[in-house]
Structures are given as C-alpha cells and as structure tokens.
Amino acid sequence: MNLNMKRILILFALLLTLLPSQTVKGEPMTLSRQQCIQIALQDNPTVKIADWEVKKVDYAKKETLASVFPAIDFSAAYQRSIELQTIRMDFGGESQSLKMGSDNTWNIGFSASLPIIAPTLWKAISISDTQILSSLEDARASRLDLVNQVNKAYYALMLAVASKEVVKQNYDVALFNADLFQKQFENGTASEYDVLRSSVQVKNIEPDLLQADIALKQCQLQLKLLMGVSTDLEIIPDIALKDLSEEMWAYPSEADFSLVDNTSLRSLEIQRKLLSQNVTLKKFSWIPTLGASYNLSWTSLSNGSPFRNQQFNPYSFVGLALSVPIFSGGSKLYGLKQAQVQLKEIDLQKDYLMNSLNMQVELAIDNMNREAAQISSSRDGVAQAGKAYDIMQKSFEIGAASYLELRDAELANTSAQLVYLQAIYNYLVSSSELDLLLGKENF
C-alpha cells in the first residue's frame, strides 16, 4: 500500500468519527413531549414559512425606507439624424433654406432626486413597522398552533400505547384461561364446550389487538409528520399516560386567565393599528409635497463619424418641485371615509371577539374541572374493578365461579382502565387547548 492510499484511509476514518451518529432504521427513540416540540419548531415547514414571511415584510420596509434617500441615476443616449431639419429665411427679399442640427447627438449625464416634504412616504414607513409586528404575530400564532398540535399528537400516542397495553393484558388473560381449560379438558375436569368458548374469546380479542396496533401506528405517523422527521423513526413517550394523573390540576381557580396574550386578539389589535395609520395616511394626501432634483450632463453635437471630433460640453441645474393637491373629484375624501368605516368595523369585531374568547375560557375551565373529577372517579373505579377481578380469578381457579362471571369481571376491569386513560387524555388535550387560547408560550 502506497503512502497516498494510507492517507486516504486515515482521512476516511477521521471523517467517520466526525460524522454525527444517526438513528438506525426502525430503532426506537424515547423522546419527551418538550423534545418533540423543539424538533417540530426547528423542522416543521409551517414555522419556516412564517419566519420567511417576517423576513419578506422586513425587506418590504427597507424598500420603503430607501425612498427617503436620494435616488441617483445614470443615463447615456445617442441619436443619428437621417434628415436634418430645414428652415427657410428671407434675406433682403431673397428666400434661402438652412439645415439645422447635426448628424450625431450624444447625451451623457447623472440625475438625482430627493423628497424633502413627503408626509405619505413618512407614514408608509411607520405602517411598514406595524406590518412587521403583524408578521411576527402570525409567526407566533403558527408556533402556538404547532405546539398545540404536537401536544395533542403526543398525548394521542401515549393513549394509544396505554390502550394497547390494556388490550394486551386482556388478551394474555384470555390465553391463560384458554390454556387452563385445555389442561382441565385433558384431565377430564372441563367440558369441550368450555374449551371452545375460551378459544373463541381469544379470537374475539385479536381484532381489538390489531386495531390497537393500527391506532398506534397512525399516532406515530401524525406526530412524525408534525415534527418533520423520517417516517422510519419509532418514537416512544418517556412517561406513561397514567403517571400524569397527579398533574391534573394545572389550572387552579386563582390562576391567571388573562387574554392579553391571545394571538387572535393581538392580531386584531395590530390590524386596528394598521387601519388607524391608514386613516392618517389618507389625511396626509391633502398635504403639499416638495422635492429637490439635480442634473449634471454632457452633450456633444458633431457631423460625420459618430466616434470622431466629439466635444462634450457640461450642463447642470438644481431645482425644487412643489405639488399642491387642489381638486381630485372627491376621491381623497371618499377614500378617507372608507378607511374610517373600516376602523369602526374592527372595533365591533374586537368587542365580539372578546366576548367569544371569555366564553371559550369559561367553557374550557369547566371542561377541565369536570374531566379532573372524572379522573378521580375513574381512578377509584379502576381500583374497584381490579380488586373484583382478582377475587373472581381466584374463585374461578378453585371452581367457585363460572367462566361467564370471570369474563364479566375481565370486561369490567378492561373498560374501567380504558375509561380512566381516556379521561386523562381528555384533560391533557383540554389543557393544551386552553394554553393555545390564552397564548401561553410553553416553547
């Protein structure tokens, strides 16, 4: 092996050590809800588009601001005469024809203009600042909505995992009972009917288990879509759904339910500010404008070849231009009245939105209190159903209970656990929806 080949192998090995480790296809990854939110905020296309919108509006403001500075242009023009202009003049009663002009005309120069008094331009700059605030609020709204979607998708995944575990436990119990009847049948202590009935019960639970697998995969795909990660990645919640039951009182009665951070209300406030500035802009259209201009040019006139015997002579001037609006057929007046009507409309919209949001907050709090009470009741139901099932299982093993009684206890225990898990999920989803409603930035 030559020296160059050794160097290539050493460099390749070094690059392998520097490359970031990647998750192997199909390898599970345990992620918390906060980690999923962070990944989604970095990779979700909706958030990226909102950020680009902010940059676009910022560039639009800079474009408007550039109008305040002098505008400088360079121009160059060449003109070749085909027929010179002819004039006739009388000299002592004798008429003669004279050719005016030259074959070649060159004009090169610079021009500059500067607005001195331009109220509408100045107001347009302040409107651009407000438009940036509007874009920033839209980006914030996109983030809040994305966080809410990720929260609900993560909670749905936790519910799917927990529900599958409950169904799997029920399936394992059915298998155990089916094996027990089979052994008893072989020993002559159970009938063939009992064996068939227990086997059918196993078959009846298998579709539920399959449906639980499908639901789990769907929740996985939904969460990965929101996060913008590969579909090959398997995400595992870092905590079980039932372990969150102790946090079901996140909003005590004395909590702050102010709507000052509500994104819809803030967007409406910014829109009102824009309309108010638009009213002022309409009024500024009656104010005279004043602009300054400067021109510096060189002109050359010649005959014959356009590239020979050229003599450029300078010419320059400075000027002021005043424009005073006098009459426009009432267009400015009606434009102002239209802007004022829009401002009154948005005031009515704000009042309606405030009433609607306050009602939504009250309903959300009532729902969460009801769901918290249901969690407490369901927790007691799970404990009672589990205890009843244990008693019935022992009674069945010693022959003091029938299989139907055992099956009823199994169904009651499974139903109690699923109702308990669903209550926790409902509370968590309502909590996330309330966070979105209040505009709480948990990212």
Tab-separated table of N, CA and C in Angstrom, residues 9-144:
chain	number	residue	atom	x	y	z
A	9	LEU	N	-7.146	6.481	3.505
A	9	LEU	CA	-7.830	5.662	4.506
A	9	LEU	C	-7.881	6.352	5.862
A	10	ILE	N	-6.809	7.023	6.236
A	10	ILE	CA	-6.783	7.745	7.515
A	10	ILE	C	-7.794	8.887	7.495
A	11	LEU	N	-7.860	9.622	6.380
A	11	LEU	CA	-8.809	10.714	6.256
A	11	LEU	C	-10.247	10.211	6.295
A	12	PHE	N	-10.507	9.073	5.646
A	12	PHE	CA	-11.854	8.492	5.648
A	12	PHE	C	-12.260	8.065	7.055
A	13	ALA	N	-11.331	7.474	7.799
A	13	ALA	CA	-11.621	7.080	9.179
A	13	ALA	C	-11.889	8.283	10.059
A	14	LEU	N	-11.157	9.364	9.829
A	14	LEU	CA	-11.367	10.579	10.607
A	14	LEU	C	-12.745	11.174	10.328
A	15	LEU	N	-13.160	11.161	9.059
A	15	LEU	CA	-14.473	11.691	8.711
A	15	LEU	C	-15.591	10.879	9.359
A	16	LEU	N	-15.395	9.573	9.452
A	16	LEU	CA	-16.404	8.730	10.084
A	16	LEU	C	-16.579	9.073	11.555
A	17	THR	N	-15.481	9.409	12.215
A	17	THR	CA	-15.569	9.773	13.635
A	17	THR	C	-16.220	11.133	13.826
A	18	LEU	N	-16.111	12.014	12.823
A	18	LEU	CA	-16.668	13.357	12.950
A	18	LEU	C	-18.127	13.417	12.557
A	19	LEU	N	-18.599	12.462	11.747
A	19	LEU	CA	-19.984	12.484	11.317
A	19	LEU	C	-20.901	12.220	12.496
A	20	PRO	N	-22.044	12.952	12.595
A	20	PRO	CA	-22.976	12.717	13.689
A	20	PRO	C	-23.619	11.355	13.557
A	21	SER	N	-23.828	10.722	14.712
A	21	SER	CA	-24.450	9.408	14.724
A	21	SER	C	-25.906	9.532	14.334
A	22	GLN	N	-26.408	8.644	13.532
A	22	GLN	CA	-27.782	8.661	13.071
A	22	GLN	C	-28.521	7.455	13.633
A	23	THR	N	-29.814	7.657	13.771
A	23	THR	CA	-30.636	6.580	14.284
A	23	THR	C	-30.806	5.497	13.230
A	24	VAL	N	-30.571	4.276	13.634
A	24	VAL	CA	-30.714	3.157	12.718
A	24	VAL	C	-32.192	2.976	12.379
A	25	LYS	N	-32.460	2.644	11.135
A	25	LYS	CA	-33.835	2.486	10.699
A	25	LYS	C	-34.561	1.489	11.569
A	26	GLY	N	-35.734	1.924	12.120
A	26	GLY	CA	-36.528	1.058	12.960
A	26	GLY	C	-36.119	1.063	14.413
A	27	GLU	N	-35.027	1.703	14.783
A	27	GLU	CA	-34.596	1.723	16.175
A	27	GLU	C	-35.445	2.710	16.960
A	28	PRO	N	-36.084	2.286	18.061
A	28	PRO	CA	-36.944	3.195	18.819
A	28	PRO	C	-36.124	4.313	19.464
A	29	MET	N	-36.757	5.469	19.620
A	29	MET	CA	-36.131	6.604	20.280
A	29	MET	C	-37.113	7.161	21.303
A	30	THR	N	-36.673	7.234	22.541
A	30	THR	CA	-37.506	7.765	23.610
A	30	THR	C	-37.368	9.280	23.642
A	31	LEU	N	-38.481	9.973	23.471
A	31	LEU	CA	-38.489	11.432	23.440
A	31	LEU	C	-39.564	11.958	24.372
A	32	SER	N	-39.255	13.038	25.054
A	32	SER	CA	-40.251	13.712	25.875
A	32	SER	C	-41.108	14.622	25.003
A	33	ARG	N	-42.185	15.091	25.570
A	33	ARG	CA	-43.057	16.000	24.817
A	33	ARG	C	-42.317	17.286	24.475
A	34	GLN	N	-41.514	17.799	25.407
A	34	GLN	CA	-40.762	19.026	25.144
A	34	GLN	C	-39.749	18.826	24.021
A	35	GLN	N	-39.123	17.658	23.977
A	35	GLN	CA	-38.164	17.385	22.902
A	35	GLN	C	-38.873	17.310	21.552
A	36	CYS	N	-40.048	16.725	21.514
A	36	CYS	CA	-40.807	16.671	20.262
A	36	CYS	C	-41.192	18.069	19.803
A	37	ILE	N	-41.547	18.935	20.755
A	37	ILE	CA	-41.907	20.310	20.407
A	37	ILE	C	-40.696	21.045	19.846
A	38	GLN	N	-39.544	20.874	20.467
A	38	GLN	CA	-38.337	21.549	19.990
A	38	GLN	C	-37.977	21.104	18.578
A	39	ILE	N	-38.073	19.811	18.316
A	39	ILE	CA	-37.766	19.300	16.974
A	39	ILE	C	-38.761	19.856	15.967
A	40	ALA	N	-40.041	19.888	16.333
A	40	ALA	CA	-41.060	20.394	15.414
A	40	ALA	C	-40.849	21.873	15.102
A	41	LEU	N	-40.487	22.657	16.108
A	41	LEU	CA	-40.271	24.094	15.882
A	41	LEU	C	-39.072	24.351	14.985
A	42	GLN	N	-38.145	23.416	14.948
A	42	GLN	CA	-36.966	23.578	14.101
A	42	GLN	C	-37.200	23.098	12.675
A	43	ASP	N	-37.987	22.034	12.514
A	43	ASP	CA	-38.070	21.383	11.208
A	43	ASP	C	-39.434	21.487	10.530
A	44	ASN	N	-40.463	21.956	11.227
A	44	ASN	CA	-41.780	21.988	10.601
A	44	ASN	C	-41.833	23.051	9.507
A	45	PRO	N	-42.310	22.717	8.302
A	45	PRO	CA	-42.334	23.699	7.196
A	45	PRO	C	-43.224	24.906	7.482
A	46	THR	N	-44.315	24.722	8.229
A	46	THR	CA	-45.207	25.841	8.503
A	46	THR	C	-44.497	26.947	9.269
A	47	VAL	N	-43.696	26.557	10.247
A	47	VAL	CA	-42.960	27.550	11.037
A	47	VAL	C	-41.900	28.224	10.179
A	48	LYS	N	-41.242	27.457	9.338
A	48	LYS	CA	-40.219	28.048	8.471
A	48	LYS	C	-40.840	29.063	7.515
A	49	ILE	N	-42.012	28.738	6.960
A	49	ILE	CA	-42.685	29.672	6.057
A	49	ILE	C	-43.056	30.954	6.797
A	50	ALA	N	-43.536	30.821	8.035
A	50	ALA	CA	-43.886	32.009	8.822
A	50	ALA	C	-42.662	32.876	9.080
A	51	ASP	N	-41.518	32.248	9.346
A	51	ASP	CA	-40.290	33.022	9.558
A	51	ASP	C	-39.867	33.743	8.281
A	52	TRP	N	-40.014	33.088	7.147
A	52	TRP	CA	-39.671	33.740	5.882
A	52	TRP	C	-40.616	34.903	5.596
A	53	GLU	N	-41.869	34.801	6.014
A	53	GLU	CA	-42.804	35.904	5.829
A	53	GLU	C	-42.348	37.138	6.607
A	54	VAL	N	-41.793	36.907	7.816
A	54	VAL	CA	-41.273	38.031	8.602
A	54	VAL	C	-40.117	38.699	7.861
A	55	LYS	N	-39.230	37.901	7.304
A	55	LYS	CA	-38.115	38.469	6.556
A	55	LYS	C	-38.601	39.224	5.321
A	56	LYS	N	-39.622	38.683	4.662
A	56	LYS	CA	-40.138	39.336	3.461
A	56	LYS	C	-40.713	40.715	3.794
A	57	VAL	N	-41.462	40.804	4.898
A	57	VAL	CA	-42.026	42.094	5.295
A	57	VAL	C	-40.927	43.054	5.726
A	58	ASP	N	-39.888	42.526	6.349
A	58	ASP	CA	-38.762	43.377	6.739
A	58	ASP	C	-38.074	43.960	5.510
A	59	TYR	N	-37.917	43.152	4.481
A	59	TYR	CA	-37.348	43.657	3.237
A	59	TYR	C	-38.258	44.700	2.598
A	60	ALA	N	-39.575	44.515	2.706
A	60	ALA	CA	-40.516	45.496	2.161
A	60	ALA	C	-40.385	46.828	2.893
A	61	LYS	N	-40.157	46.777	4.208
A	61	LYS	CA	-39.957	48.016	4.957
A	61	LYS	C	-38.684	48.724	4.490
A	62	LYS	N	-37.621	47.965	4.316
A	62	LYS	CA	-36.374	48.566	3.853
A	62	LYS	C	-36.528	49.155	2.454
A	63	GLU	N	-37.372	48.516	1.641
A	63	GLU	CA	-37.633	49.060	0.313
A	63	GLU	C	-38.332	50.412	0.410
A	64	THR	N	-39.301	50.518	1.337
A	64	THR	CA	-39.984	51.802	1.539
A	64	THR	C	-39.041	52.841	2.128
A	65	LEU	N	-38.201	52.410	3.071
A	65	LEU	CA	-37.259	53.335	3.701
A	65	LEU	C	-36.248	53.877	2.695
A	66	ALA	N	-35.940	53.101	1.683
A	66	ALA	CA	-34.972	53.548	0.677
A	66	ALA	C	-35.477	54.744	-0.107
A	67	SER	N	-36.801	54.947	-0.119
A	67	SER	CA	-37.350	56.087	-0.863
A	67	SER	C	-37.017	57.420	-0.206
A	68	VAL	N	-36.617	57.398	1.072
A	68	VAL	CA	-36.259	58.641	1.757
A	68	VAL	C	-34.893	59.147	1.294
A	69	PHE	N	-34.040	58.268	0.877
A	69	PHE	CA	-32.692	58.639	0.464
A	69	PHE	C	-32.697	59.125	-0.987
A	70	PRO	N	-31.646	59.860	-1.385
A	70	PRO	CA	-31.587	60.343	-2.774
A	70	PRO	C	-31.555	59.188	-3.767
A	71	ALA	N	-32.231	59.407	-4.869
A	71	ALA	CA	-32.210	58.448	-5.978
A	71	ALA	C	-31.302	59.005	-7.067
A	72	ILE	N	-30.270	58.273	-7.407
A	72	ILE	CA	-29.278	58.720	-8.386
A	72	ILE	C	-29.325	57.782	-9.588
A	73	ASP	N	-29.406	58.356	-10.774
A	73	ASP	CA	-29.479	57.569	-11.999
A	73	ASP	C	-28.434	58.078	-12.996
A	74	PHE	N	-27.954	57.155	-13.802
A	74	PHE	CA	-27.037	57.486	-14.890
A	74	PHE	C	-27.722	57.150	-16.201
A	75	SER	N	-27.551	58.021	-17.173
A	75	SER	CA	-28.169	57.787	-18.476
A	75	SER	C	-27.195	58.164	-19.587
A	76	ALA	N	-27.298	57.485	-20.698
A	76	ALA	CA	-26.486	57.772	-21.878
A	76	ALA	C	-27.352	57.551	-23.107
A	77	ALA	N	-27.318	58.510	-24.043
A	77	ALA	CA	-28.159	58.415	-25.238
A	77	ALA	C	-27.386	58.900	-26.461
A	78	TYR	N	-27.625	58.239	-27.574
A	78	TYR	CA	-27.021	58.618	-28.854
A	78	TYR	C	-28.121	58.720	-29.891
A	79	GLN	N	-28.043	59.758	-30.743
A	79	GLN	CA	-29.057	59.966	-31.783
A	79	GLN	C	-28.366	60.318	-33.102
A	80	ARG	N	-28.727	59.627	-34.173
A	80	ARG	CA	-28.177	59.846	-35.513
A	80	ARG	C	-29.277	60.419	-36.393
A	81	SER	N	-29.034	61.539	-36.930
A	81	SER	CA	-30.029	62.191	-37.789
A	81	SER	C	-29.958	61.625	-39.202
A	82	ILE	N	-31.086	61.294	-39.758
A	82	ILE	CA	-31.165	60.842	-41.147
A	82	ILE	C	-31.389	62.035	-42.075
A	83	GLU	N	-32.328	62.881	-41.740
A	83	GLU	CA	-32.570	64.119	-42.477
A	83	GLU	C	-32.573	65.262	-41.469
A	84	LEU	N	-31.724	66.250	-41.699
A	84	LEU	CA	-31.687	67.393	-40.806
A	84	LEU	C	-32.894	68.281	-41.035
A	85	GLN	N	-33.274	68.964	-39.983
A	85	GLN	CA	-34.428	69.845	-40.064
A	85	GLN	C	-34.090	71.052	-40.959
A	86	THR	N	-35.008	71.439	-41.835
A	86	THR	CA	-34.795	72.552	-42.782
A	86	THR	C	-35.719	73.714	-42.425
A	87	ILE	N	-35.142	74.913	-42.404
A	87	ILE	CA	-35.940	76.128	-42.201
A	87	ILE	C	-35.670	77.095	-43.350
A	88	ARG	N	-36.624	77.959	-43.649
A	88	ARG	CA	-36.496	78.947	-44.730
A	88	ARG	C	-36.493	80.331	-44.106
A	89	MET	N	-35.574	81.141	-44.533
A	89	MET	CA	-35.423	82.509	-44.032
A	89	MET	C	-35.283	83.477	-45.197
A	90	ASP	N	-35.762	84.670	-45.004
A	90	ASP	CA	-35.672	85.718	-46.035
A	90	ASP	C	-34.504	86.641	-45.731
A	91	PHE	N	-33.675	86.864	-46.727
A	91	PHE	CA	-32.527	87.785	-46.631
A	91	PHE	C	-32.646	88.826	-47.743
A	92	GLY	N	-33.135	90.011	-47.399
A	92	GLY	CA	-33.263	91.085	-48.406
A	92	GLY	C	-34.201	90.725	-49.521
A	93	GLY	N	-35.306	90.077	-49.181
A	93	GLY	CA	-36.284	89.704	-50.195
A	93	GLY	C	-35.969	88.403	-50.887
A	94	GLU	N	-34.859	87.800	-50.531
A	94	GLU	CA	-34.465	86.511	-51.146
A	94	GLU	C	-34.610	85.405	-50.113
A	95	SER	N	-35.330	84.354	-50.426
A	95	SER	CA	-35.574	83.237	-49.522
A	95	SER	C	-34.485	82.188	-49.673
A	96	GLN	N	-33.974	81.773	-48.524
A	96	GLN	CA	-32.933	80.745	-48.514
A	96	GLN	C	-33.314	79.621	-47.525
A	97	SER	N	-32.871	78.418	-47.844
A	97	SER	CA	-33.116	77.250	-46.979
A	97	SER	C	-31.864	76.940	-46.174
A	98	LEU	N	-32.057	76.667	-44.888
A	98	LEU	CA	-30.942	76.349	-43.996
A	98	LEU	C	-31.200	75.015	-43.293
A	99	LYS	N	-30.157	74.225	-43.179
A	99	LYS	CA	-30.211	72.957	-42.454
A	99	LYS	C	-29.837	73.204	-40.993
A	100	MET	N	-30.696	72.712	-40.081
A	100	MET	CA	-30.469	72.891	-38.650
A	100	MET	C	-30.110	71.542	-38.020
A	101	GLY	N	-29.197	71.574	-37.045
A	101	GLY	CA	-28.847	70.367	-36.311
A	101	GLY	C	-27.555	69.759	-36.781
A	102	SER	N	-27.278	68.599	-36.281
A	102	SER	CA	-26.042	67.886	-36.605
A	102	SER	C	-26.339	66.415	-36.811
A	103	ASP	N	-25.379	65.736	-37.404
A	103	ASP	CA	-25.584	64.311	-37.680
A	103	ASP	C	-25.636	63.480	-36.396
A	104	ASN	N	-24.761	63.785	-35.442
A	104	ASN	CA	-24.630	62.972	-34.223
A	104	ASN	C	-24.956	63.825	-32.992
A	105	THR	N	-25.710	63.205	-32.111
A	105	THR	CA	-26.029	63.860	-30.838
A	105	THR	C	-25.772	62.874	-29.703
A	106	TRP	N	-24.853	63.245	-28.848
A	106	TRP	CA	-24.524	62.436	-27.667
A	106	TRP	C	-25.003	63.176	-26.411
A	107	ASN	N	-25.572	62.390	-25.468
A	107	ASN	CA	-26.013	62.976	-24.198
A	107	ASN	C	-25.716	61.990	-23.078
A	108	ILE	N	-24.840	62.385	-22.178
A	108	ILE	CA	-24.442	61.537	-21.044
A	108	ILE	C	-24.595	62.364	-19.772
A	109	GLY	N	-25.161	61.753	-18.727
A	109	GLY	CA	-25.290	62.540	-17.514
A	109	GLY	C	-25.838	61.763	-16.330
A	110	PHE	N	-25.891	62.464	-15.190
A	110	PHE	CA	-26.408	61.933	-13.933
A	110	PHE	C	-27.577	62.794	-13.478
A	111	SER	N	-28.553	62.148	-12.833
A	111	SER	CA	-29.676	62.874	-12.259
A	111	SER	C	-29.920	62.358	-10.846
A	112	ALA	N	-30.309	63.268	-9.951
A	112	ALA	CA	-30.578	62.899	-8.562
A	112	ALA	C	-31.840	63.597	-8.107
A	113	SER	N	-32.628	62.888	-7.277
A	113	SER	CA	-33.851	63.463	-6.721
A	113	SER	C	-33.944	63.100	-5.247
A	114	LEU	N	-34.531	64.005	-4.466
A	114	LEU	CA	-34.627	63.801	-3.014
A	114	LEU	C	-35.949	64.380	-2.524
A	115	PRO	N	-36.778	63.547	-1.854
A	115	PRO	CA	-38.009	64.096	-1.269
A	115	PRO	C	-37.685	64.902	-0.010
A	116	ILE	N	-38.196	66.114	0.045
A	116	ILE	CA	-37.959	66.974	1.211
A	116	ILE	C	-39.170	66.962	2.139
A	117	ILE	N	-40.329	67.210	1.581
A	117	ILE	CA	-41.575	67.117	2.341
A	117	ILE	C	-42.433	66.055	1.664
A	118	ALA	N	-42.560	64.884	2.331
A	118	ALA	CA	-43.335	63.762	1.772
A	118	ALA	C	-44.058	63.049	2.913
A	119	PRO	N	-45.158	63.606	3.414
A	119	PRO	CA	-45.865	63.016	4.564
A	119	PRO	C	-46.343	61.594	4.316
A	120	THR	N	-46.859	61.324	3.139
A	120	THR	CA	-47.346	59.971	2.857
A	120	THR	C	-46.220	58.949	2.889
A	121	LEU	N	-45.032	59.361	2.435
A	121	LEU	CA	-43.889	58.453	2.470
A	121	LEU	C	-43.474	58.178	3.903
A	122	TRP	N	-43.452	59.214	4.730
A	122	TRP	CA	-43.072	59.022	6.132
A	122	TRP	C	-44.077	58.114	6.852
A	123	LYS	N	-45.350	58.293	6.568
A	123	LYS	CA	-46.354	57.452	7.210
A	123	LYS	C	-46.270	56.025	6.711
A	124	ALA	N	-45.903	55.852	5.449
A	124	ALA	CA	-45.759	54.494	4.908
A	124	ALA	C	-44.658	53.729	5.630
A	125	ILE	N	-43.633	54.443	6.088
A	125	ILE	CA	-42.545	53.784	6.834
A	125	ILE	C	-43.057	53.275	8.175
A	126	SER	N	-43.846	54.082	8.871
A	126	SER	CA	-44.401	53.631	10.156
A	126	SER	C	-45.387	52.488	9.954
A	127	ILE	N	-46.116	52.513	8.841
A	127	ILE	CA	-47.015	51.397	8.541
A	127	ILE	C	-46.216	50.118	8.304
A	128	SER	N	-45.045	50.241	7.692
A	128	SER	CA	-44.194	49.065	7.478
A	128	SER	C	-43.758	48.452	8.807
A	129	ASP	N	-43.488	49.299	9.805
A	129	ASP	CA	-43.142	48.775	11.135
A	129	ASP	C	-44.299	47.958	11.705
A	130	THR	N	-45.511	48.459	11.556
A	130	THR	CA	-46.674	47.736	12.073
A	130	THR	C	-46.896	46.435	11.302
A	131	GLN	N	-46.620	46.439	10.010
A	131	GLN	CA	-46.752	45.214	9.227
A	131	GLN	C	-45.756	44.154	9.673
A	132	ILE	N	-44.574	44.599	10.106
A	132	ILE	CA	-43.600	43.644	10.649
A	132	ILE	C	-44.144	43.024	11.930
A	133	LEU	N	-44.767	43.848	12.789
A	133	LEU	CA	-45.372	43.321	14.009
A	133	LEU	C	-46.464	42.309	13.675
A	134	SER	N	-47.235	42.592	12.633
A	134	SER	CA	-48.283	41.658	12.221
A	134	SER	C	-47.696	40.327	11.768
A	135	SER	N	-46.604	40.383	11.010
A	135	SER	CA	-45.959	39.145	10.556
A	135	SER	C	-45.351	38.378	11.726
A	136	LEU	N	-44.786	39.105	12.679
A	136	LEU	CA	-44.232	38.449	13.863
A	136	LEU	C	-45.332	37.747	14.664
A	137	GLU	N	-46.479	38.388	14.766
A	137	GLU	CA	-47.589	37.774	15.492
A	137	GLU	C	-48.120	36.557	14.735
A	138	ASP	N	-48.142	36.638	13.404
A	138	ASP	CA	-48.549	35.467	12.619
A	138	ASP	C	-47.579	34.303	12.830
A	139	ALA	N	-46.284	34.616	12.890
A	139	ALA	CA	-45.295	33.564	13.148
A	139	ALA	C	-45.480	32.985	14.535
A	140	ARG	N	-45.773	33.843	15.510
A	140	ARG	CA	-46.031	33.366	16.869
A	140	ARG	C	-47.280	32.486	16.902
A	141	ALA	N	-48.320	32.900	16.171
A	141	ALA	CA	-49.537	32.091	16.110
A	141	ALA	C	-49.261	30.721	15.495
A	142	SER	N	-48.410	30.680	14.481
A	142	SER	CA	-48.057	29.393	13.862
A	142	SER	C	-47.350	28.488	14.859
A	143	ARG	N	-46.467	29.075	15.666
A	143	ARG	CA	-45.758	28.285	16.672
A	143	ARG	C	-46.714	27.768	17.754
A	144	LEU	N	-47.602	28.643	18.221
A	144	LEU	CA	-48.562	28.221	19.238
A	144	LEU	C	-49.458	27.102	18.715
